[in-house]
Short mmCIF file of C-alpha atoms in Angstrom, two decimals:
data_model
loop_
_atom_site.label_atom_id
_atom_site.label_comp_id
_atom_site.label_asym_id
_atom_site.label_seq_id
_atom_site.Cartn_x
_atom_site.Cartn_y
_atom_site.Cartn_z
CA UNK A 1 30.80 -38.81 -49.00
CA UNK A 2 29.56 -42.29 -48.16
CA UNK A 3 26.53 -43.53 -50.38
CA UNK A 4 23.94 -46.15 -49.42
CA UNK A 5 24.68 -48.30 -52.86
CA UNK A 6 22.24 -50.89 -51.63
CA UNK A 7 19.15 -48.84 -51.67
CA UNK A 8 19.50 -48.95 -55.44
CA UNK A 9 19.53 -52.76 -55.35
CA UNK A 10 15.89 -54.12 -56.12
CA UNK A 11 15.12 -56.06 -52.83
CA UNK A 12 14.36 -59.37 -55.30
CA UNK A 13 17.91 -59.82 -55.84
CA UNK A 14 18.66 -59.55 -52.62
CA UNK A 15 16.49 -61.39 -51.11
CA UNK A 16 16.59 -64.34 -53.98
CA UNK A 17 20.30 -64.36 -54.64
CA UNK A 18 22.21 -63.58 -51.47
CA UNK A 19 25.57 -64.56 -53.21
CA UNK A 20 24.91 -61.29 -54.55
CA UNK A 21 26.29 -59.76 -50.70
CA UNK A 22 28.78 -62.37 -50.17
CA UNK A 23 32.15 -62.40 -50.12
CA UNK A 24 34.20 -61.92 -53.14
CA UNK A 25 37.48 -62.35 -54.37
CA UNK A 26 39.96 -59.62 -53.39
CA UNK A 27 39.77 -57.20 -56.42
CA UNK A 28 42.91 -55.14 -58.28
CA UNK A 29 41.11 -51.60 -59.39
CA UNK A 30 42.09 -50.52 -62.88
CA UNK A 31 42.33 -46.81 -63.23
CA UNK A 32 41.53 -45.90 -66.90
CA UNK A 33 43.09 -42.37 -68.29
CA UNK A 34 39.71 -41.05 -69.93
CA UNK A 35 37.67 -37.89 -70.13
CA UNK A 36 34.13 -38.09 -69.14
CA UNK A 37 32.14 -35.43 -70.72
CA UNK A 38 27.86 -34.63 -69.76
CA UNK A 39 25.34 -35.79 -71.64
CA UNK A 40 24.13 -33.30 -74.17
CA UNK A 41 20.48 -32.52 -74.57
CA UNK A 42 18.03 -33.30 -71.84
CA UNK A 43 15.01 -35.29 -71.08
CA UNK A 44 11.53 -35.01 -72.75
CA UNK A 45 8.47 -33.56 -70.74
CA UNK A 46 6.90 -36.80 -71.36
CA UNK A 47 5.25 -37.95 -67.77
CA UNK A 48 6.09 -41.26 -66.30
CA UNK A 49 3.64 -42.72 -64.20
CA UNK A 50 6.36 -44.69 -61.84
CA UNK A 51 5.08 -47.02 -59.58
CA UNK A 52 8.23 -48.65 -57.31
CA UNK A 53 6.99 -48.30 -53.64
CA UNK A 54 6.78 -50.08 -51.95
CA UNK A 55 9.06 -52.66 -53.95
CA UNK A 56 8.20 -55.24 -51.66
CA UNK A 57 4.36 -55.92 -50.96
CA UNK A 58 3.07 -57.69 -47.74
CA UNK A 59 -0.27 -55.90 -47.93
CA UNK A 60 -3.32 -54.81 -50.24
CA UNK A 61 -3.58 -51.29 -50.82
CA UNK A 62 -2.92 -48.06 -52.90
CA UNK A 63 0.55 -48.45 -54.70
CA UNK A 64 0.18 -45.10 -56.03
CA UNK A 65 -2.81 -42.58 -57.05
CA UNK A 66 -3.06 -39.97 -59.50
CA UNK A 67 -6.93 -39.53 -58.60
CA UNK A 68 -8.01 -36.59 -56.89
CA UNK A 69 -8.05 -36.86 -52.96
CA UNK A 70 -11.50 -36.13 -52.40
CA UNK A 71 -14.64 -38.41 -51.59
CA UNK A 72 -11.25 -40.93 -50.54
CA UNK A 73 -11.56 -42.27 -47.42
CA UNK A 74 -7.11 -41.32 -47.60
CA UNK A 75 -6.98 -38.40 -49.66
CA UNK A 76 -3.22 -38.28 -48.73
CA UNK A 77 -2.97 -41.28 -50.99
CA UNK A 78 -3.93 -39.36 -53.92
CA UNK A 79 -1.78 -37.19 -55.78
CA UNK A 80 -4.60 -34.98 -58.27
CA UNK A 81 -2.36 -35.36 -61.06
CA UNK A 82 -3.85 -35.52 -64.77
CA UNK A 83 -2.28 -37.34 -67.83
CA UNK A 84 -3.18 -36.33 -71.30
CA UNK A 85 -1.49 -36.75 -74.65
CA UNK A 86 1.81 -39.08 -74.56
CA UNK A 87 2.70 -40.54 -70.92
CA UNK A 88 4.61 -43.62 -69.69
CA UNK A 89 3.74 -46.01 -67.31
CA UNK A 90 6.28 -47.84 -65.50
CA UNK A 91 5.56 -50.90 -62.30
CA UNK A 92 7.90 -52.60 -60.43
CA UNK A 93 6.68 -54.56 -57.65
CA UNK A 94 7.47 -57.83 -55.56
CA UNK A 95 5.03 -60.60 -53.41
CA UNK A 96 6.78 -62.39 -50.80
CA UNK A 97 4.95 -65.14 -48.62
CA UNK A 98 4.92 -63.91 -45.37
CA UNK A 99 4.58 -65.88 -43.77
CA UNK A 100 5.30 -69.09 -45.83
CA UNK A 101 1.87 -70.43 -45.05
CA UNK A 102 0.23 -67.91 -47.10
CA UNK A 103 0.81 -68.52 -50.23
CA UNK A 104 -2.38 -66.00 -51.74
CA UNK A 105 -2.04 -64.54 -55.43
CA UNK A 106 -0.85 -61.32 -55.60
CA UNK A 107 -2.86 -58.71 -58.27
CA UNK A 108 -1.14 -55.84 -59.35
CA UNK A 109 -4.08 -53.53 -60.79
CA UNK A 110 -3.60 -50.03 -63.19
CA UNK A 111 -6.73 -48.40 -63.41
CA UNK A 112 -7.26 -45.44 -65.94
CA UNK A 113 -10.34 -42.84 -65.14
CA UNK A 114 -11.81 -40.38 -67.50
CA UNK A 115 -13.07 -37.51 -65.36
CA UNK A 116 -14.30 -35.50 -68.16
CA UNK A 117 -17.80 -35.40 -70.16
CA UNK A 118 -16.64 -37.02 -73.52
CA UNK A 119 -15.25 -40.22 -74.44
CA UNK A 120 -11.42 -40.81 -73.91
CA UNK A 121 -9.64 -43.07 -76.15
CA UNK A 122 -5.91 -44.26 -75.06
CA UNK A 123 -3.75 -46.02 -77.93
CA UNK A 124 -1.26 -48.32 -76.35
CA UNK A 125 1.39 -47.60 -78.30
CA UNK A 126 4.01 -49.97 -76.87
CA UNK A 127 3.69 -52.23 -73.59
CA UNK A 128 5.50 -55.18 -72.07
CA UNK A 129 4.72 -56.68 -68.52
CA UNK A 130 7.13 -59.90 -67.24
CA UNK A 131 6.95 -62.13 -64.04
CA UNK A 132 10.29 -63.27 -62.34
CA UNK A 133 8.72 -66.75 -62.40
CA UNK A 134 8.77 -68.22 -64.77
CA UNK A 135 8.78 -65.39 -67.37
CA UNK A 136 12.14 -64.02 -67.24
CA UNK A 137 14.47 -65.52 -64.60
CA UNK A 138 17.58 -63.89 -63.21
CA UNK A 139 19.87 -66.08 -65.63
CA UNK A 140 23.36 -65.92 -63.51
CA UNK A 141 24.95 -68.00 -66.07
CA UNK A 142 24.22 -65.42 -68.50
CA UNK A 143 27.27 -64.56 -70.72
CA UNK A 144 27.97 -60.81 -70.14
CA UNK A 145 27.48 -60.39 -73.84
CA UNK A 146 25.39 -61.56 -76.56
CA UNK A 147 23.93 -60.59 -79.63
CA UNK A 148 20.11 -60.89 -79.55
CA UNK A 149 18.20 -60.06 -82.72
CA UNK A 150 15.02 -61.48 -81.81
CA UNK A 151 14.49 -60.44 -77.97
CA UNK A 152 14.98 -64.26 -76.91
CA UNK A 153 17.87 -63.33 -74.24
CA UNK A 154 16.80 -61.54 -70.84
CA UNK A 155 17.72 -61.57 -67.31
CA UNK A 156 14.94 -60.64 -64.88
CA UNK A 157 11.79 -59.27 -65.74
CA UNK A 158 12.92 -55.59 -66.17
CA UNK A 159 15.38 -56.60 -68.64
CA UNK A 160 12.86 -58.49 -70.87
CA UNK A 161 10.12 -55.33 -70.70
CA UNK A 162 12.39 -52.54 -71.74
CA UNK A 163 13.84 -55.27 -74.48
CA UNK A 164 10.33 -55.58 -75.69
CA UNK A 165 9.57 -52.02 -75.62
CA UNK A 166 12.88 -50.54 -77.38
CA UNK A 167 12.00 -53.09 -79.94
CA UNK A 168 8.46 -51.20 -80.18
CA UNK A 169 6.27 -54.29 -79.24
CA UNK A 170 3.12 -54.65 -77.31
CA UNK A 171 2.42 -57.73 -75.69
CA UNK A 172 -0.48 -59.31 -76.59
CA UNK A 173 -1.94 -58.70 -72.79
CA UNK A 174 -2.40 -55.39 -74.05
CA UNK A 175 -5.53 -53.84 -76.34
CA UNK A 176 -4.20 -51.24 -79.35
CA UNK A 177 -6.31 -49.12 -77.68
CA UNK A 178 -8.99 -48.19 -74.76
CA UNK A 179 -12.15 -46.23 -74.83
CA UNK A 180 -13.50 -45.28 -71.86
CA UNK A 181 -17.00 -43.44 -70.99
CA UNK A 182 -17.60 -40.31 -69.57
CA UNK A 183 -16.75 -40.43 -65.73
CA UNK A 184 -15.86 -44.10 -66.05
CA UNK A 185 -13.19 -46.08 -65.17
CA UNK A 186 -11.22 -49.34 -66.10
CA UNK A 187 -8.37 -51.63 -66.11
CA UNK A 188 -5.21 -51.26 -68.43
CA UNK A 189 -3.61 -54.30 -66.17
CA UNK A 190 -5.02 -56.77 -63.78
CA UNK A 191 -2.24 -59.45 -63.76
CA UNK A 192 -1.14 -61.53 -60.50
CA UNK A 193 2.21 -62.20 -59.01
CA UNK A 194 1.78 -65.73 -57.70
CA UNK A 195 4.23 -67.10 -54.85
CA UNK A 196 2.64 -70.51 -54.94
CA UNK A 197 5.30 -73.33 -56.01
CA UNK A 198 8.47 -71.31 -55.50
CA UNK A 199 11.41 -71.76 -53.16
CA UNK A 200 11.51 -69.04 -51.74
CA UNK A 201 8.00 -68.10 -52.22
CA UNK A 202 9.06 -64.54 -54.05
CA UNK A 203 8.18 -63.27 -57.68
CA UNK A 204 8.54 -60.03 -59.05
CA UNK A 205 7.13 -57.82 -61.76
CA UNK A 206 7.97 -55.24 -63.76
CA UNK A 207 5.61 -53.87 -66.51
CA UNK A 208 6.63 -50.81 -68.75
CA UNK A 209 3.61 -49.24 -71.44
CA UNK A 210 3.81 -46.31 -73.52
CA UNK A 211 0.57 -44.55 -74.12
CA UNK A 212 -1.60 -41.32 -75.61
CA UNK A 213 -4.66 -40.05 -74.47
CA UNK A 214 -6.78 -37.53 -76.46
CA UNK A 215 -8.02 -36.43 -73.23
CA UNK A 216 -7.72 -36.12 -69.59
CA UNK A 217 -7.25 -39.38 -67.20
CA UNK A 218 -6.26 -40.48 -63.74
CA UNK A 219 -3.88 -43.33 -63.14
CA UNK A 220 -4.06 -45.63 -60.14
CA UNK A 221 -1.72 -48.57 -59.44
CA UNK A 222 -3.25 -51.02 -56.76
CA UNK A 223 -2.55 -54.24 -55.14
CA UNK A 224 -4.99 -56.91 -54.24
CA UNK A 225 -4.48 -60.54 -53.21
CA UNK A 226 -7.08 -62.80 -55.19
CA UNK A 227 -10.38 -63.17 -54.33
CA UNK A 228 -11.25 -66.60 -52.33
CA UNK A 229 -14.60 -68.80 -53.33
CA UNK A 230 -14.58 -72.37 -52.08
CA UNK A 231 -10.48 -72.65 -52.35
CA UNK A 232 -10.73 -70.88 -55.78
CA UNK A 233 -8.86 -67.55 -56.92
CA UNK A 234 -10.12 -65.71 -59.36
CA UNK A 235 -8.92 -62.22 -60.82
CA UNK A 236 -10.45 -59.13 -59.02
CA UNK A 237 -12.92 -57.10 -60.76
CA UNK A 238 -13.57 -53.96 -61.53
CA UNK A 239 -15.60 -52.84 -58.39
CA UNK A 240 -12.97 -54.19 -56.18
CA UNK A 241 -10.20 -52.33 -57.51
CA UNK A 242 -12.40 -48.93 -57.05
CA UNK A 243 -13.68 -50.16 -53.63
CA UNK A 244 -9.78 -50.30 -53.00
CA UNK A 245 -9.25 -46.75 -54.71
CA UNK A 246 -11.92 -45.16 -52.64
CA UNK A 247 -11.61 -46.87 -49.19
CA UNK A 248 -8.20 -48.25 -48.72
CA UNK A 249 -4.65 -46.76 -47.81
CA UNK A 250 -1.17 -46.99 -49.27
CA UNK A 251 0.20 -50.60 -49.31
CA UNK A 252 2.64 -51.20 -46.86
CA UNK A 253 5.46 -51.97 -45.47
CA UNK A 254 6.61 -48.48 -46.38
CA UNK A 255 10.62 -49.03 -48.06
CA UNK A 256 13.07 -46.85 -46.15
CA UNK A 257 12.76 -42.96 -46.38
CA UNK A 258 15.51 -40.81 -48.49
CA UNK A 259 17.65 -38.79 -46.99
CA UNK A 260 16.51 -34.94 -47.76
CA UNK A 261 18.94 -33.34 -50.77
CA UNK A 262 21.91 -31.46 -49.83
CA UNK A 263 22.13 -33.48 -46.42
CA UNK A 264 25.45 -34.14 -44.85
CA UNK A 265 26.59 -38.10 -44.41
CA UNK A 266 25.63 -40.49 -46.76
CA UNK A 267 23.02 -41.22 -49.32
CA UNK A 268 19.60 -43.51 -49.21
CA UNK A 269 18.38 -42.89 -52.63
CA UNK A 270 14.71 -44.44 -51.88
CA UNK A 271 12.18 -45.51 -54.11
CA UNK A 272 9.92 -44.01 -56.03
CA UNK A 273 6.62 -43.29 -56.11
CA UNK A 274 5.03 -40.30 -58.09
CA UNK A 275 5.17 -38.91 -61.60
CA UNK A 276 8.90 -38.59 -62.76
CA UNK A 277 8.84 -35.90 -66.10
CA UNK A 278 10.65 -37.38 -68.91
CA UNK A 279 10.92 -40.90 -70.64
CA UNK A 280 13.45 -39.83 -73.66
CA UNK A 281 17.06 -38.48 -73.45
CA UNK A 282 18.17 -37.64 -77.10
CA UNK A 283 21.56 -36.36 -77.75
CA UNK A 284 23.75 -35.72 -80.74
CA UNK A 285 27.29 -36.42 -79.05
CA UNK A 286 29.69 -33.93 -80.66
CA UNK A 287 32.44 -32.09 -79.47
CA UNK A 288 30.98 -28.70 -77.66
CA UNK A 289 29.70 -26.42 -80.13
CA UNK A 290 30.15 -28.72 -82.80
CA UNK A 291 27.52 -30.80 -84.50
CA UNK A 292 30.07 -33.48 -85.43
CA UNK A 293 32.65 -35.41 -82.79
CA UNK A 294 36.27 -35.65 -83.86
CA UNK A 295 37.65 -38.92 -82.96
CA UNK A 296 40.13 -38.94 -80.41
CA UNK A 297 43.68 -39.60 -80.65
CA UNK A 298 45.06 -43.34 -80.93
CA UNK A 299 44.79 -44.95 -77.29
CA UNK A 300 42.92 -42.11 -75.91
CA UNK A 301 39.34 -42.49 -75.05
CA UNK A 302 36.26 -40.11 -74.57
CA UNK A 303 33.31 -40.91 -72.02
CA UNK A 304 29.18 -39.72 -71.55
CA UNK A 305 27.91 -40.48 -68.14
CA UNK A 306 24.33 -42.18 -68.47
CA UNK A 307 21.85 -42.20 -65.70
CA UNK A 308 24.16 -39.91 -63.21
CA UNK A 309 23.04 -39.03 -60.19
CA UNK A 310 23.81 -37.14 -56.61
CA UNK A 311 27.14 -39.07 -55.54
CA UNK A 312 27.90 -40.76 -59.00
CA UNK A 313 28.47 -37.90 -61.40
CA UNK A 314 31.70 -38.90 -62.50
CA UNK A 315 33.12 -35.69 -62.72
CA UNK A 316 30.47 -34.49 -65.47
CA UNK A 317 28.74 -32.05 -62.89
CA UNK A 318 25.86 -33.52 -64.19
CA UNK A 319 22.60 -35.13 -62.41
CA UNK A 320 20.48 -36.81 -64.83
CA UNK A 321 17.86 -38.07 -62.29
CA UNK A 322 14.02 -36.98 -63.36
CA UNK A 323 12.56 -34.67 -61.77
CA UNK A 324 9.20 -35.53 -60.01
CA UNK A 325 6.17 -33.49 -61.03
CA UNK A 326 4.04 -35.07 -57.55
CA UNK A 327 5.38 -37.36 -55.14
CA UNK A 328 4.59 -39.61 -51.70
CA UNK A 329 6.56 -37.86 -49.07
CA UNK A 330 8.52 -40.54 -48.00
CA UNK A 331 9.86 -41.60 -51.50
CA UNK A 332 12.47 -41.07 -53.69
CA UNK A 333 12.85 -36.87 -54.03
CA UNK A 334 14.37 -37.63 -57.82
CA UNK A 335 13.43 -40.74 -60.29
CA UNK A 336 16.68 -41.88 -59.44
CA UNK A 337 18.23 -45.01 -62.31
CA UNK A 338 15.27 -43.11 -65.07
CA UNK A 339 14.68 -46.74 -64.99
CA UNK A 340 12.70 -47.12 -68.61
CA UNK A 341 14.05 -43.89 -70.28
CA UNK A 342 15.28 -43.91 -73.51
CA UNK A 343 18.43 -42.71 -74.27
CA UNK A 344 18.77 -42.10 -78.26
CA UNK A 345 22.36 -40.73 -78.71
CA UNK A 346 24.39 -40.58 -82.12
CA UNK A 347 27.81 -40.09 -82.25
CA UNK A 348 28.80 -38.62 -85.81
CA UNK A 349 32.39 -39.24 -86.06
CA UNK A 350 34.90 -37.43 -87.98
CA UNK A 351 38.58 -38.82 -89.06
CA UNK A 352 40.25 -35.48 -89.75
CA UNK A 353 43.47 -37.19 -89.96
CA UNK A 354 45.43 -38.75 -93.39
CA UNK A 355 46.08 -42.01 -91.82
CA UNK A 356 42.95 -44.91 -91.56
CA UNK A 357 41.62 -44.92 -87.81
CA UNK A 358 39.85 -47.97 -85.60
CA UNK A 359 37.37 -47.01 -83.18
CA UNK A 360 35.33 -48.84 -80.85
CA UNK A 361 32.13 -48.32 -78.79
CA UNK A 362 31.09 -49.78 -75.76
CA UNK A 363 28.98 -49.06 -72.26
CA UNK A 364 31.07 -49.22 -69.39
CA UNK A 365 29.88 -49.57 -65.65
CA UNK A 366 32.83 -47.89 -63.58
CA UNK A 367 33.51 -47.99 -60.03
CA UNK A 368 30.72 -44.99 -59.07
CA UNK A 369 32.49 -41.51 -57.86
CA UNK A 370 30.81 -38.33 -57.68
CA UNK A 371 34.63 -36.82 -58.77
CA UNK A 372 37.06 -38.07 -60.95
CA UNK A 373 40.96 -37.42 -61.15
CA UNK A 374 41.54 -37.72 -65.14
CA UNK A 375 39.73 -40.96 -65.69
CA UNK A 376 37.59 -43.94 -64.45
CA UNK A 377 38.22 -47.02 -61.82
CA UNK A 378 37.28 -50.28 -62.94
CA UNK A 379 37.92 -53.52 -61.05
CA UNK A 380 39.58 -56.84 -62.20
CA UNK A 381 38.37 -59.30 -61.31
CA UNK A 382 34.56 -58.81 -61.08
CA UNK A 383 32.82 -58.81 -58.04
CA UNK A 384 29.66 -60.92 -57.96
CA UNK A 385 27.32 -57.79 -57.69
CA UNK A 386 25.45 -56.99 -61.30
CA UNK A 387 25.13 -53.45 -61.83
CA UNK A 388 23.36 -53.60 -65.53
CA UNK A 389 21.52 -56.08 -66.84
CA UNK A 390 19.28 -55.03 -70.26
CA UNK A 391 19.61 -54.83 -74.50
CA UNK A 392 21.50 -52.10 -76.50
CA UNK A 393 20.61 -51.43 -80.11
CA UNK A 394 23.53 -49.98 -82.30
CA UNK A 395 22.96 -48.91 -85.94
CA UNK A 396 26.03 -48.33 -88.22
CA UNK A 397 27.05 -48.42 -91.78
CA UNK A 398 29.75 -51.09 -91.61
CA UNK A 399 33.25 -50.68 -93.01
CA UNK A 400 31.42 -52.06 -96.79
CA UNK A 401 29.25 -48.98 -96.49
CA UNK A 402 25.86 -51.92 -95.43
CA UNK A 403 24.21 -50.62 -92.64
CA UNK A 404 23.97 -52.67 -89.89
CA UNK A 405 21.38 -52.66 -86.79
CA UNK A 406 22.28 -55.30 -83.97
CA UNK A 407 20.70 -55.73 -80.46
CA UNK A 408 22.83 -56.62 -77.62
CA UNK A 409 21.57 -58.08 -74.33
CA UNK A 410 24.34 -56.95 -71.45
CA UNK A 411 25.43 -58.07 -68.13
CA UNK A 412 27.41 -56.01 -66.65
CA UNK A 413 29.11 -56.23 -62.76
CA UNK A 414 30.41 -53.56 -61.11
CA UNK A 415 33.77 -51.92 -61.93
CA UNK A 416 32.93 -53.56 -65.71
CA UNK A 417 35.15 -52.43 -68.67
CA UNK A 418 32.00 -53.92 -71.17
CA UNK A 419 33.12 -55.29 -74.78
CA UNK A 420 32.98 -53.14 -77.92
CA UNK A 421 29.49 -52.87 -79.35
CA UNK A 422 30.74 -51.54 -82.47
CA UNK A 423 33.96 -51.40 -83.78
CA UNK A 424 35.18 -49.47 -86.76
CA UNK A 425 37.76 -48.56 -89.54
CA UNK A 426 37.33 -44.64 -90.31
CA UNK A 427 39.24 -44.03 -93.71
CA UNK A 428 41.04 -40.58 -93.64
CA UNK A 429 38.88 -37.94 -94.25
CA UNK A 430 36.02 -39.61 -93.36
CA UNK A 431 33.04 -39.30 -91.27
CA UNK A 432 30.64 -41.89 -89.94
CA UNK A 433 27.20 -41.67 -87.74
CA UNK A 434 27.01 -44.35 -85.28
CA UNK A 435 23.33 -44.85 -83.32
CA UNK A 436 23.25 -46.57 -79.93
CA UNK A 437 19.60 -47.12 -77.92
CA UNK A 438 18.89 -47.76 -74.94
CA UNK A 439 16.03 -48.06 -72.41
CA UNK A 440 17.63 -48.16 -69.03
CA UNK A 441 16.66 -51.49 -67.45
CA UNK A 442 14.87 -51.14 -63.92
CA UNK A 443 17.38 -53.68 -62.70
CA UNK A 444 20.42 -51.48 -63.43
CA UNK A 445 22.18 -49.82 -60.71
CA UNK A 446 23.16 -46.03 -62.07
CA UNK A 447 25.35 -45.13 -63.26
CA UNK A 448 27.55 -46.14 -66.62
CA UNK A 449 29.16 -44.28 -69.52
CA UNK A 450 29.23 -44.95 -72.97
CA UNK A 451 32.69 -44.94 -74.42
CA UNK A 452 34.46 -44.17 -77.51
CA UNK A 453 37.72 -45.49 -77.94
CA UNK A 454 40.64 -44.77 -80.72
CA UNK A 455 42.89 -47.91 -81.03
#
């Protein structure tokens, strides 16, 4: 089965680093004997509002609606989907000067309603929202790994938000917390995307906010270019935003449809647009009915798929897409990438052996194959094409017994081996818990595997 890889490239790379589709280097693959096992566990029922179609937006309108669909001059824009007690919201969206003349702000609004008769208050419990330019540039030079304690490395926009966010930060854009009125409505974001000044005129953001509501409210994520007095922009206001909400129509250009599930021929993934249910994937990796993991023999290896999906389940039999609670018709059927989940897995190893043993672990980004014949492809050398881009947090008690936390900002290209996150003397006998986080960057391409290796 063919599959449409590109689809799950964010158009911004494309379109600002065409090197990314251009010729590379003949490359040798590397098959790699090593079982891949499923993830354990499953995700949360936490709802994600996910807001990534259109990616690219030429014109103002509805980027997606929670609101109820009636008294809307579109009510097929509206999904009549209600939020209450912990959701996510997750944005990913891109201005493009089109044509190069028109060089308007971009606003990307998120509106939160409270349709009941009481007084809704929202704590923002952890929110991050990054430009392209000149917030977090795609950093090419980047080194493919690097320790970053203090959230100072990043590579696009996506990669900076969920490295804010798995360090539990809120940006300072962001109140601790919103009340809002009976019936009223108002803005959790109103932030632009500006084109103005760049070759090519293109910026991107992505914007990534955990929150809890103690009651009922409607999400809305809208796009508006700036408002125009005497050669002036200014921010649009409140009234705007629900003149949009009430009167307009989903932005457009539409990105291209998915193919339906179960299909023959190959895959488009598309993007998505809806609530995706779950933001938290939290697994105790042990061997299967077994609350600890035996280490595996010297030179031998043992694999978890992360963020598989329909045509890269490496073998597990697994699809770890989100399902999507409500959804735009011509969007993505699954929340393809979970780009912003959290994936909290522990591996509590056991030496059972008399001799001492060195393990390692590391995230890998094989070649993607929905089957696998006793291990993974890798490729050597590297194609140009990133496939993971975002920070890792490991936890450990070092071989002193001191417990260690480090962050690690990745790049990783396609058919990538990765570098050891952790590595580890087990005495015999012994038994060791090792924590690795994760919030899978929006500018990943699904999917990887997290490895443990015996030396």
């Amino acid at each position: 089965m063919t599959v449409d890889t590109n689809t799950m490239l964010p158009i911004f790379l494309l379109i600002a680093f065409p090197s990314i589709l251009a010729a590379t280097p003949p490359a040798q693959e590397i098959f790699s004997p090593q079982e891949v096992w499923p993830l354990p566990g499953q995700l949360d029922r936490t709802p994600v509002f996910n807001s990534n179609s259109p990616e690219k937006v030429l014109k103002e309108g509805i980027l997606l609606s929670t609101f109820p669909g009636n008294n809307k001059a579109q009510p097929a824009a509206h999904l009549n989907y209600a939020f209450s007690g912990k959701f996510d919201i997750f944005a990913h969206h891109v201005a493009e000067a089109k044509p190069v003349t028109d060089l308007r702000t971009l606003y990307i609004g998120i509106m939160l309603n409270n349709p009941t008769n009481k007084p809704v208050t929202i704590k923002v419990l952890q929110g991050a929202s990054y430009l392209s330019q000149p917030d977090a540039p795609f950093i090419s030079s980047l080194a493919s790994q690097v320790e970053d304690a203090n959230g100072s490395v990043f590579a696009g926009p996506g990669s900076r938000a969920t490295g804010d966010v798995l360090r539990d930060r809120r940006q300072s854009i962001f109140p601790e917390q919103i009340v809002i009125p009976p019936g009223g409505s108002q803005m959790l974001m109103n932030l632009p995307v500006p084109v103005k000044g760049l070759t090519p005129p293109l910026n991107g953001r992505s914007s990534y906010i955990r929150l809890q509501s103690n009651g009922k409210v409607y999400v809305a994520s809208l796009a508006l270019f700036a408002p125009n007095t005497n050669g002036v922009e200014r921010a649009p206001i409140l009234a705007e935003w629900q003149n949009l909400l009430n009167k307009g129509e989903l932005s457009s250009p539409r990105d291209r449809a998915p193919t339906v599930p179960n299909s023959a021929g190959g895959i488009i993934y598309g993007r998505v647009a809806g609530v995706s249910i779950g933001s938290r994937w939290q697994a105790n990796l042990a061997d299967p009915g077994q609350q600890t993991l035996t280490i595996p023999a010297a030179g031998k290896a043992i694999s978890w798929g992360i963020s598989t999906l329909v045509g890269g389940q490496l073998g597990t039999g697994q699809v770890s897409s989100a399902k999507m609670a409500v959804r735009y018709p011509d969007t993505a059927y699954e929340s393809h990438g979970n780009y912003g989940v959290h994936y909290s897995l522990k591996l509590p190893l056991v030496n059972p052996s008399n001799t001492a043993r060195q393990v390692t672990v590391s995230l890998q980004t094989p070649i993607k194959q929905e089957k696998i014949d006793g291990g993974l492809r890798f490729l050597n050398p590297l194609p140009r094409t990133v496939h993971f881009r975002g920070t890792v947090k490991v936890s450990y008690p070092d071989d002193q017994g001191n417990l260690q936390t480090k962050y690690y900002h990745l790049v990783q290209k396609r058919g990538d081996q990765g570098s050891p996150l952790v590595t580890l003397i087990l005495p015999p006998r012994n038994n060791r818990s090792i924590q690795v986080d994760l919030l899978y960057p929006p500018d990943a391409t699904p999917p990887q595997v997290l490895t443990l290796r015996s030396l």
